[in-house]
Coordinates of C-alpha atoms in Angstrom, one line a residue:
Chain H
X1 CA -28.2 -33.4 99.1
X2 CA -26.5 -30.4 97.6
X3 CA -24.1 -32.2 95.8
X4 CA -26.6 -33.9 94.7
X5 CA -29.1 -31.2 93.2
X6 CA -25.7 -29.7 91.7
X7 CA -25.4 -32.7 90.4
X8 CA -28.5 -32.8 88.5
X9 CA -28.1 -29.1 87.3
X10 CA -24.7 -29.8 86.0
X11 CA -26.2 -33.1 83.8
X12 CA -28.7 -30.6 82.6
X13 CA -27.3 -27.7 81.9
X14 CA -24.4 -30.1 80.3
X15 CA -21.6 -28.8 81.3
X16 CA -18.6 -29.3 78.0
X17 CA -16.1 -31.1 80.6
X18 CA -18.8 -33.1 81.4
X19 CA -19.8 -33.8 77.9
X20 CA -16.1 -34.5 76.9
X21 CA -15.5 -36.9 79.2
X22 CA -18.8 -38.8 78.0
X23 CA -17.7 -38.3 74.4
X24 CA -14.1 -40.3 75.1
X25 CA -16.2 -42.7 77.5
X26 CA -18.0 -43.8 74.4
X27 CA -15.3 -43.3 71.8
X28 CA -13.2 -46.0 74.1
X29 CA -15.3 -48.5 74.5
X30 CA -17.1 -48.4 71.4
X31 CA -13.6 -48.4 69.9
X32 CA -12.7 -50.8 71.6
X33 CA -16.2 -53.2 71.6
X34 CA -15.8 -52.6 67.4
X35 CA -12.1 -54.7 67.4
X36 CA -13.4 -57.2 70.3
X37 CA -16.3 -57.9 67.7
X38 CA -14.4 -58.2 64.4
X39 CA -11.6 -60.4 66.4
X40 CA -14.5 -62.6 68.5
X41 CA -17.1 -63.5 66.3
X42 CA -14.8 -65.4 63.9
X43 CA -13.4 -67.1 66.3
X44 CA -16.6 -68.0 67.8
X45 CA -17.3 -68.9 64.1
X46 CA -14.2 -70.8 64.1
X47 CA -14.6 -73.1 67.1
X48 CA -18.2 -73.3 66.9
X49 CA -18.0 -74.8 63.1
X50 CA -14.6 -76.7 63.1
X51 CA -13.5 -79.6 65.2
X52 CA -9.4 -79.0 66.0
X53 CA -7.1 -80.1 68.0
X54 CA -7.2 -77.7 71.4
X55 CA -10.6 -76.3 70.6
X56 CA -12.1 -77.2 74.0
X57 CA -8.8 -75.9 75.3
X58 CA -9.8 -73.2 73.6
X59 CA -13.4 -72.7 74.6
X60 CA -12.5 -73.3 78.2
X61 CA -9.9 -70.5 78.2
X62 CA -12.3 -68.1 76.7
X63 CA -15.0 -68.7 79.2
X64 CA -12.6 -68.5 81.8
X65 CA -10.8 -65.2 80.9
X66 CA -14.5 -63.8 80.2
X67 CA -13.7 -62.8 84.1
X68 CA -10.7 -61.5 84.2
X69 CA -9.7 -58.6 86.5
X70 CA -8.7 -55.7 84.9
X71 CA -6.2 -54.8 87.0
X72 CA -4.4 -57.8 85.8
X73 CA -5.2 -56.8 82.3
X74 CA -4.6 -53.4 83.0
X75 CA -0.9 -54.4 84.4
X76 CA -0.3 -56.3 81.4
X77 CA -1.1 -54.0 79.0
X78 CA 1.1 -51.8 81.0
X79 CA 3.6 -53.7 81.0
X80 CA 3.9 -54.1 77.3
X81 CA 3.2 -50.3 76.9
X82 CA 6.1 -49.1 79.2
X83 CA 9.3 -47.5 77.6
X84 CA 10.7 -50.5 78.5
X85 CA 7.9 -52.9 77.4
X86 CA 8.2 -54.6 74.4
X87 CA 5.5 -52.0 72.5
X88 CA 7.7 -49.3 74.3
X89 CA 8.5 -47.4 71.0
X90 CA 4.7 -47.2 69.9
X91 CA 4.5 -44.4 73.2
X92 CA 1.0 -45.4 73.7
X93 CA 0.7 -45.8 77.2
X94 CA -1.2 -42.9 78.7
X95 CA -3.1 -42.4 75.4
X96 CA -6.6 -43.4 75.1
X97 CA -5.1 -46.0 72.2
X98 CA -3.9 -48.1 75.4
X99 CA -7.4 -47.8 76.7
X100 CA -8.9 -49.2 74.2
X101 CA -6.1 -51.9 73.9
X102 CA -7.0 -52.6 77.4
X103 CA -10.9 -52.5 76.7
X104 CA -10.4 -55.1 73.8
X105 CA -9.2 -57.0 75.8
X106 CA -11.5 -57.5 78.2
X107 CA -14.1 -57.6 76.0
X108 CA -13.0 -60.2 73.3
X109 CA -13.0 -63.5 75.6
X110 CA -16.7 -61.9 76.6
X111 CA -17.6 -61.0 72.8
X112 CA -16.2 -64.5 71.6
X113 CA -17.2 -67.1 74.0
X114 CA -21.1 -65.5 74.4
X115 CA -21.4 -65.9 70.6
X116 CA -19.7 -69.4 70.3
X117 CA -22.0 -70.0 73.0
X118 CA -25.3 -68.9 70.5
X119 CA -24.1 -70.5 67.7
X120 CA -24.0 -73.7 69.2
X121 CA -27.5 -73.7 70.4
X122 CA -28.7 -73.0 66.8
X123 CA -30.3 -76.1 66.3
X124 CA -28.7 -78.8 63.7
X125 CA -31.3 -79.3 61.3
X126 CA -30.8 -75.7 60.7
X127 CA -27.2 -76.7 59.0
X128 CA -28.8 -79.4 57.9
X129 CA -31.8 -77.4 56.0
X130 CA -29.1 -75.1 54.1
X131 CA -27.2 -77.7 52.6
X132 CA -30.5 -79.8 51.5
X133 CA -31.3 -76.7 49.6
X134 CA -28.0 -76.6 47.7
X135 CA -25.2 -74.1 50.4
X136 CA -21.7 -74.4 50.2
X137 CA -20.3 -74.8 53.6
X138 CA -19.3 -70.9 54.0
X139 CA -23.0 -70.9 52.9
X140 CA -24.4 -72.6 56.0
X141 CA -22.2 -71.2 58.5
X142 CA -23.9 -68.0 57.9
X143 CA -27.1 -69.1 57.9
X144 CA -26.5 -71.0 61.3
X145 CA -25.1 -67.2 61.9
X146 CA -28.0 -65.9 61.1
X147 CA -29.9 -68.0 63.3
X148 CA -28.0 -67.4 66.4
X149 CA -28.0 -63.3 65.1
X150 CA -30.0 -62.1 68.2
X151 CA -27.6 -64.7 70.9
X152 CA -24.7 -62.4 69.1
X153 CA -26.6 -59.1 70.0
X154 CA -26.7 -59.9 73.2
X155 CA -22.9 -61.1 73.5
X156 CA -21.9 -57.3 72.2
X157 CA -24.1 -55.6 74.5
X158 CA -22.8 -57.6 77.7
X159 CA -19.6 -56.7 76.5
X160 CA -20.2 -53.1 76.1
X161 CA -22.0 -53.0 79.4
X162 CA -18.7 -54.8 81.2
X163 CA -16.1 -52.1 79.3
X164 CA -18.2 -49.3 79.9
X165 CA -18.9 -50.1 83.9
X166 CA -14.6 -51.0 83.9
X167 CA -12.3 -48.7 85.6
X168 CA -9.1 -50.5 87.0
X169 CA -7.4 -51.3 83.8
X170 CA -7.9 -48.1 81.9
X171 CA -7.2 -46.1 85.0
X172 CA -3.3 -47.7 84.7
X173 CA -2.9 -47.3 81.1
X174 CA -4.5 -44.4 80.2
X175 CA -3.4 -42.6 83.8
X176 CA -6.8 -40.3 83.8
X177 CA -5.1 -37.5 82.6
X178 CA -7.4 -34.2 82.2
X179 CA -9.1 -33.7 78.3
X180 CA -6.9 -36.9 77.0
X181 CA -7.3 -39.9 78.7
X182 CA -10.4 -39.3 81.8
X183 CA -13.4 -41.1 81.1
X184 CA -16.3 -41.5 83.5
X185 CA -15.5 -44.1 85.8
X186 CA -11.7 -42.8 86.5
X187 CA -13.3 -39.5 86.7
X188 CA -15.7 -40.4 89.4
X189 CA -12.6 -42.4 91.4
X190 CA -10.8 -39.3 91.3
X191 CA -13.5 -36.5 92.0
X192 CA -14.4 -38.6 95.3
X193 CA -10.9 -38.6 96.3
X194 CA -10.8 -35.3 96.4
X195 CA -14.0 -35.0 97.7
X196 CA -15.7 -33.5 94.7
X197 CA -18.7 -35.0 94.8
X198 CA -21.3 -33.0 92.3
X199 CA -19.4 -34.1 89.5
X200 CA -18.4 -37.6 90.6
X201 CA -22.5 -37.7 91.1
X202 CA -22.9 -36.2 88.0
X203 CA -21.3 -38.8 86.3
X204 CA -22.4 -41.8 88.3
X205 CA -25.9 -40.8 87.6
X206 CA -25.1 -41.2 83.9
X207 CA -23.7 -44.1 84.1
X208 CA -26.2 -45.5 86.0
X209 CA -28.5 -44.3 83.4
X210 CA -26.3 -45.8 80.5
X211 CA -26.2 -49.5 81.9
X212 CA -29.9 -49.1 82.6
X213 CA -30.1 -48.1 79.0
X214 CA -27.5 -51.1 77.6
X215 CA -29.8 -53.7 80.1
X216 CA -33.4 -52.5 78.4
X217 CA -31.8 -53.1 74.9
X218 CA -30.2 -56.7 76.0
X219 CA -33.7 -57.2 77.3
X220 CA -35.3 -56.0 73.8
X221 CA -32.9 -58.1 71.9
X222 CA -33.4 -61.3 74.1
X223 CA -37.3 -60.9 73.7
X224 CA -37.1 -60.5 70.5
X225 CA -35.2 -63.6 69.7
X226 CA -37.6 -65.6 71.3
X227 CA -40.8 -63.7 69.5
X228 CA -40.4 -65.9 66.7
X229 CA -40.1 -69.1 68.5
X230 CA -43.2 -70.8 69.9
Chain Y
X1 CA -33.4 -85.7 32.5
X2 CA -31.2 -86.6 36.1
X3 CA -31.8 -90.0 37.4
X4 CA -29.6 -92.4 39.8
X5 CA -28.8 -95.5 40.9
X6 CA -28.0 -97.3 44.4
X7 CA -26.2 -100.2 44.8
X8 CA -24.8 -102.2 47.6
X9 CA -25.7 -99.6 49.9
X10 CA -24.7 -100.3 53.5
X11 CA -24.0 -97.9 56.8
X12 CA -23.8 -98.6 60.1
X13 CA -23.8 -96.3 62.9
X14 CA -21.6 -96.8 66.4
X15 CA -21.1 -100.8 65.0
X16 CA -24.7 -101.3 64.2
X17 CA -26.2 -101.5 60.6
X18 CA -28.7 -99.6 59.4
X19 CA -28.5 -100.5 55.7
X20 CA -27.2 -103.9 54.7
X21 CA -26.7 -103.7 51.1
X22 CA -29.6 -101.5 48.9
X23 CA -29.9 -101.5 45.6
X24 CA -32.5 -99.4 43.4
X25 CA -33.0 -97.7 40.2
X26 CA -34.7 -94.3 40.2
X27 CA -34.8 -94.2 36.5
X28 CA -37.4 -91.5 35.5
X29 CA -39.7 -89.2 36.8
X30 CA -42.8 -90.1 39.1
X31 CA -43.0 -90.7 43.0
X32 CA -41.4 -93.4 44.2
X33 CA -43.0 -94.6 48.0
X34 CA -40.6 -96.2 50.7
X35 CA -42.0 -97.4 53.0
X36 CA -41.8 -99.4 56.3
X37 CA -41.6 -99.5 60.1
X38 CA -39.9 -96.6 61.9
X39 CA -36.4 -97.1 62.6
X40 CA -35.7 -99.4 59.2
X41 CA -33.3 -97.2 57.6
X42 CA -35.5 -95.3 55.7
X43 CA -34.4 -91.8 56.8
X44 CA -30.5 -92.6 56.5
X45 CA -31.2 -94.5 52.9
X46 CA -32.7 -91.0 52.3
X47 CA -30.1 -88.7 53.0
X48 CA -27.8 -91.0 51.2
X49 CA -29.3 -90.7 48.6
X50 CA -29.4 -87.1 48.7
X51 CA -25.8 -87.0 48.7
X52 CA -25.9 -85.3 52.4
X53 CA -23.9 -88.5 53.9
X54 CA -21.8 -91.0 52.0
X55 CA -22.4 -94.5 52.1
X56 CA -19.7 -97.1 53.9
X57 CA -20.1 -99.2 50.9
X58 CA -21.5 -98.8 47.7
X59 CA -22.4 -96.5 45.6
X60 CA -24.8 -93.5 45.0
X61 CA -24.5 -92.3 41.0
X62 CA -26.6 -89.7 39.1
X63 CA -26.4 -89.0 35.4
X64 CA -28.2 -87.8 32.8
X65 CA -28.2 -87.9 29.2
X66 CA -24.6 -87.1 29.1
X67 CA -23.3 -89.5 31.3
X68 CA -22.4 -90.4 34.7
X69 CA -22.1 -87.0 36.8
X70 CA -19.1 -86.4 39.3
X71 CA -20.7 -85.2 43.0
X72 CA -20.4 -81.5 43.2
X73 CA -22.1 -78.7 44.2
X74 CA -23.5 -77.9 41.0
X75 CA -25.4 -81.7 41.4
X76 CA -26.4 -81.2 44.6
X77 CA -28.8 -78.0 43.8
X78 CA -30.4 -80.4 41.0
X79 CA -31.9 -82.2 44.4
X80 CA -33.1 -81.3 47.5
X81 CA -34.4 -83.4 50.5
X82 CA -37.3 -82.2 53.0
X83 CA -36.5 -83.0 56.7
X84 CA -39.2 -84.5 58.8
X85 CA -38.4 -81.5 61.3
X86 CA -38.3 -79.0 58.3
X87 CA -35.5 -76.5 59.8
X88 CA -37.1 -73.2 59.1
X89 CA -35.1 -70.1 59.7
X90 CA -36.4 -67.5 62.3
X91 CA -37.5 -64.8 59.3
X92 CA -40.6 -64.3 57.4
X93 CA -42.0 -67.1 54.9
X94 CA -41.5 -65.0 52.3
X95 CA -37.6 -64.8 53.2
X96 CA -37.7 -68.9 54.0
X97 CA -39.1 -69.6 50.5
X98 CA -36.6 -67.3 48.5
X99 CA -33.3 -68.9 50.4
X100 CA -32.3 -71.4 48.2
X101 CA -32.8 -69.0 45.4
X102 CA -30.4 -66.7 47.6
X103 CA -27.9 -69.4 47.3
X104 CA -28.0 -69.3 43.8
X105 CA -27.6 -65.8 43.3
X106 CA -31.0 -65.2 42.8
X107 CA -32.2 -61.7 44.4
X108 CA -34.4 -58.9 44.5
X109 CA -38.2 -59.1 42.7
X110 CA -37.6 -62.2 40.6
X111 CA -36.8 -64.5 43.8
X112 CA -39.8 -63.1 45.8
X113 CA -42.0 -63.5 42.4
X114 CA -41.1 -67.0 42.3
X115 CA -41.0 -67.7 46.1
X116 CA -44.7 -66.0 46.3
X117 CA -45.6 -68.7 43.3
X118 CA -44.3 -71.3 45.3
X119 CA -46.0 -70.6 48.4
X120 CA -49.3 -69.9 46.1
X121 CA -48.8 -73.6 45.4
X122 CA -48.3 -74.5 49.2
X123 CA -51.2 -72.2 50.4
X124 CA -49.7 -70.0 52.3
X125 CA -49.9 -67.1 50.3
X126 CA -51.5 -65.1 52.9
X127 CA -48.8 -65.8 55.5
X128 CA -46.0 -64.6 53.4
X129 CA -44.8 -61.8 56.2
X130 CA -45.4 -63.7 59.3
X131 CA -42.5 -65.3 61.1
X132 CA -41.8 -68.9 59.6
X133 CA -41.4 -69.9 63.3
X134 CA -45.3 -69.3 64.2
X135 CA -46.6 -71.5 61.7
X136 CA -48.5 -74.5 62.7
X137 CA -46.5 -77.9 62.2
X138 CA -48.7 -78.9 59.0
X139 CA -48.2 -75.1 57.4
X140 CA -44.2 -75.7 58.4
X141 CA -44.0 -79.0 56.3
X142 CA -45.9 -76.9 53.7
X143 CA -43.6 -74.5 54.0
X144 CA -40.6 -76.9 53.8
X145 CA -42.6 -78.3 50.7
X146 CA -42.7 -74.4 48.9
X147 CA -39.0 -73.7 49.8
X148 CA -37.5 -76.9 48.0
X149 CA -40.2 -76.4 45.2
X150 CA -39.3 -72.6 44.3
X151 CA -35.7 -74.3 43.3
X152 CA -37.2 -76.3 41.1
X153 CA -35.4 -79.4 41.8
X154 CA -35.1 -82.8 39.6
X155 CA -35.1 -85.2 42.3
X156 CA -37.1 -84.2 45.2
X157 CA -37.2 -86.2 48.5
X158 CA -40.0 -85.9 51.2
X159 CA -38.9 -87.5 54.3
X160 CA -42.3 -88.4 56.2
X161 CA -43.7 -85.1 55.0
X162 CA -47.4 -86.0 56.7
X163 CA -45.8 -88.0 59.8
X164 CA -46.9 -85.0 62.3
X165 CA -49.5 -83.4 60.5
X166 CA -53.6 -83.6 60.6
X167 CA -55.5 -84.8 57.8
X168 CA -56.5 -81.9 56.3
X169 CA -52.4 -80.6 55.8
X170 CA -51.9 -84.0 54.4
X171 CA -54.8 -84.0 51.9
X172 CA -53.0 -80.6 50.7
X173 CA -49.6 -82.0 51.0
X174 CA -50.4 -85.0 48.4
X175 CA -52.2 -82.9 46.4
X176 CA -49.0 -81.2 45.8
X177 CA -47.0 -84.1 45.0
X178 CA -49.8 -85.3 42.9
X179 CA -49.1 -82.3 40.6
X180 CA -45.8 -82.2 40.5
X181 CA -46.5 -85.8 39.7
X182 CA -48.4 -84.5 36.1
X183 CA -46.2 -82.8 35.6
X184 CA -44.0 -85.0 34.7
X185 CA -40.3 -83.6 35.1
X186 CA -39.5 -84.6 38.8
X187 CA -37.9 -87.7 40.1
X188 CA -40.0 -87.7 43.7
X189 CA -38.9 -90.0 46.9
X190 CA -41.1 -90.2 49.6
X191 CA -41.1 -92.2 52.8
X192 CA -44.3 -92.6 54.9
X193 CA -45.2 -95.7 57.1
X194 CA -48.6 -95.0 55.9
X195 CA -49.3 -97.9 53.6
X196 CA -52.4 -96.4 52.1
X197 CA -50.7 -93.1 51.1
X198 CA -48.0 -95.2 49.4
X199 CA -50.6 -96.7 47.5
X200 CA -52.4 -93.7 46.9
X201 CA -49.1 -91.7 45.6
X202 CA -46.4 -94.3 44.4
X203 CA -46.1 -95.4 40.6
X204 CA -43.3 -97.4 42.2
X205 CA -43.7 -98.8 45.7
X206 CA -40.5 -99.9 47.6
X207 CA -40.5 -101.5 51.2
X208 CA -38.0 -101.8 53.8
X209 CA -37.3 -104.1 56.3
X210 CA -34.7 -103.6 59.1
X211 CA -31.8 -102.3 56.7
X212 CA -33.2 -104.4 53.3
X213 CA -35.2 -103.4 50.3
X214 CA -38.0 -106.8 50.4
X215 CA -39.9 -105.5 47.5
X216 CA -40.3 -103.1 44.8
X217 CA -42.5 -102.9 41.8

């Protein structure tokens, strides 16, 4: 219970070690939600408006990575990263670069297959309806983009809630080192090994309060989208 | 002044035909009336038409005063087709009206100015800032209607425009056509498998039966 109020006095009195580590929390995995984006949606784009050869391979990959353990990812990435790794000479493991390497990565199959997933219950007279009234096919793609715009939000926000909530990947590549590379969830790991709880509380209760925060907007965004509909 | 021909038109879907060989000429403005039973071909004659699927065999050719004209994109804005389902887009009526203008690269006041004319001419002036997808199905065809209108196309198909609508949004629905109709400038198509709307709309009356043109005049 002590820990607990000193907890609380340490959220509001926001302590700057505290704020720091909230700062790099969010520059991560805002970082790394941003290149997750800009590398998913066309792809989603991709697959959800061309017929290839290996797309279902494709799709089926995606939705099955959109689980994958960070660890793994995290060992991968670490992998790579090493001096020895192949990306050796970039020395960017233990930065927060490799965390948000790491974060991408989790949250692109997420990003990518959600979205593919919203533009393909647009309905097809939508497509249909653009080109009657004269668009070229990049034309109607957006507008069936358009369309599935609030399916999107909703793919970016699940993302950001699964990076933000993630610890095992960026705990190996970014090695939670003080003022560099800690972020919230390797901070609260840490602090409770050592038995440090206030601060480990401190931070849980924020993050708590964060993925509260991410749910209500998914929630907005999702009744939103179906305001318009009947 | 566009126009167009069909001929030999056939299409079959998974090995069964739909259209066995049409042949029409849409030579000049007025409303032409298909009609005929559900399920004859009308809808895929339509969109062939249109230019939004090609034929198996035959062919679909527009021209106008200079000639014969090549499919393009710049042909396909002279025409637009109104779906049965409509396919408006989850934004305001306002925003729905002014798309095809969007495509063209027409923005800002001048597109609303002419997309609030259009839906003037529909009736739905007053719901201009409410969500397209709230309307009721008849204001939705009207809406359909306003959207292709504000493009001012030269050929103008209405696929069933007043199959799922009550009588009073199909009293307002020909009395649109019937203006565009004095007007003078506007090749219109319309199917219905309402006989007495054909008669009370079509300068020419076509009817199909199972895949065939049987009559025109």
């Amino acid at each position: 219970m002590n820990a607990l109020s000193r907890a609380f006095s340490l959220i509001t009195g926001l302590d700057s070690e505290l704020a720091e580590i909230i700062a790099l929390s969010l520059r991560v995995s805002l970082s790394a939600l941003l290149i997750a984006t800009a590398a998913g949606l066309p792809l989603a784009a991709l697959i959800g408006f061309r017929r290839f050869q290996g797309r279902s391979i494709v799709i089926s990959i995606l939705n099955s990575f959109m689980g994958l353990p960070p660890v793994v990812v995290g060992l991968v990435v670490y992998l790579l990263l090493s001096r020895s790794g192949p990306l050796g000479f970039m020395a960017l493991l233990y930065t927060s670069s490799a965390m948000i390497i790491a974060q991408s990565i989790l949250a692109f199959p997420i990003v990518a297959s959600l979205s593919h997933a919203a533009i393909s219950e647009v309905d097809p007279v939508i497509a249909q309806a653009a080109r009657t009234l004269g668009a070229t096919p990049a034309q109607t793609a957006m507008a069936v983009i358009r369309e599935a715009r609030y399916g999107i939000m909703v793919a970016v926000i699940a993302a950001f809630g699964r990076v933000m909530a993630e610890v095992g990947a960026i705990l190996m590549v970014g090695g939670n080192i003080a003022g560099f590379t800690r972020v919230m969830t390797t901070t609260i790991v840490m602090e409770t090994d050592k038995g440090n709880f206030e601060l480990a509380l401190a931070l849980g209760i924020i993050l708590i309060a964060l993925s509260l925060l991410i749910n209500l907007a998914l929630h907005a965004v999702q009744k939103r989208g179906l305001a318009g509909a009947k | 002044m566009l126009r167009f021909r069909i001929s030999g038109i056939r299409k079959s879907y998974d090995g069964i035909e739909v259209l066995s060989g049409c042949t029409v000429d849409f030579a000049g403005p007025g409303v032409y009336a298909l009609t005929g039973p559900n399920g004859c071909g009308k809808s895929t004659f339509l969109r062939i038409c249109a230019m939004l699927e090609p034929p198996d065999a035959g062919e679909v050719v527009y021209s106008d005063d200079r000639g014969a004209l090549p499919p393009s994109i710049r042909l396909m804005r002279r025409v637009t087709l109104v779906l049965p389902k409509v396919g408006l887009f989850n934004a305001s009526v306002l925003r729905n009206a002014a798309y095809g203008l969007h495509l063209r690269g027409i923005k800002g006041r001048e597109a609303d100015d002419r997309a609030g004319h259009a839906l003037e001419l529909a009736g739905l002036a007053r719901k201009r800032n409410q969500n397209a997808l709230t309307l009721s199905s008849g204001e939705a065809q009207r809406l359909g209607i306003a959207r292709a209108l504000v493009i001012e196309p030269e050929v103008l198909f209405l696929d069933e425009p007043t199959a799922s609508v009550d009588e009073r949004n199909t009293a307002l629905i020909e009395e649109i056509i019937q203006s565009l109709r004095r007007e003078g400038k506007t090749i219109i198509v319309i199917t219905t498998h309402d006989r007495h709307q054909a008669e009370r709309l079509a300068d020419i009356s076509i009817v199909m039966k199972v895949g065939e043109i049987t009559a025109q005049g």
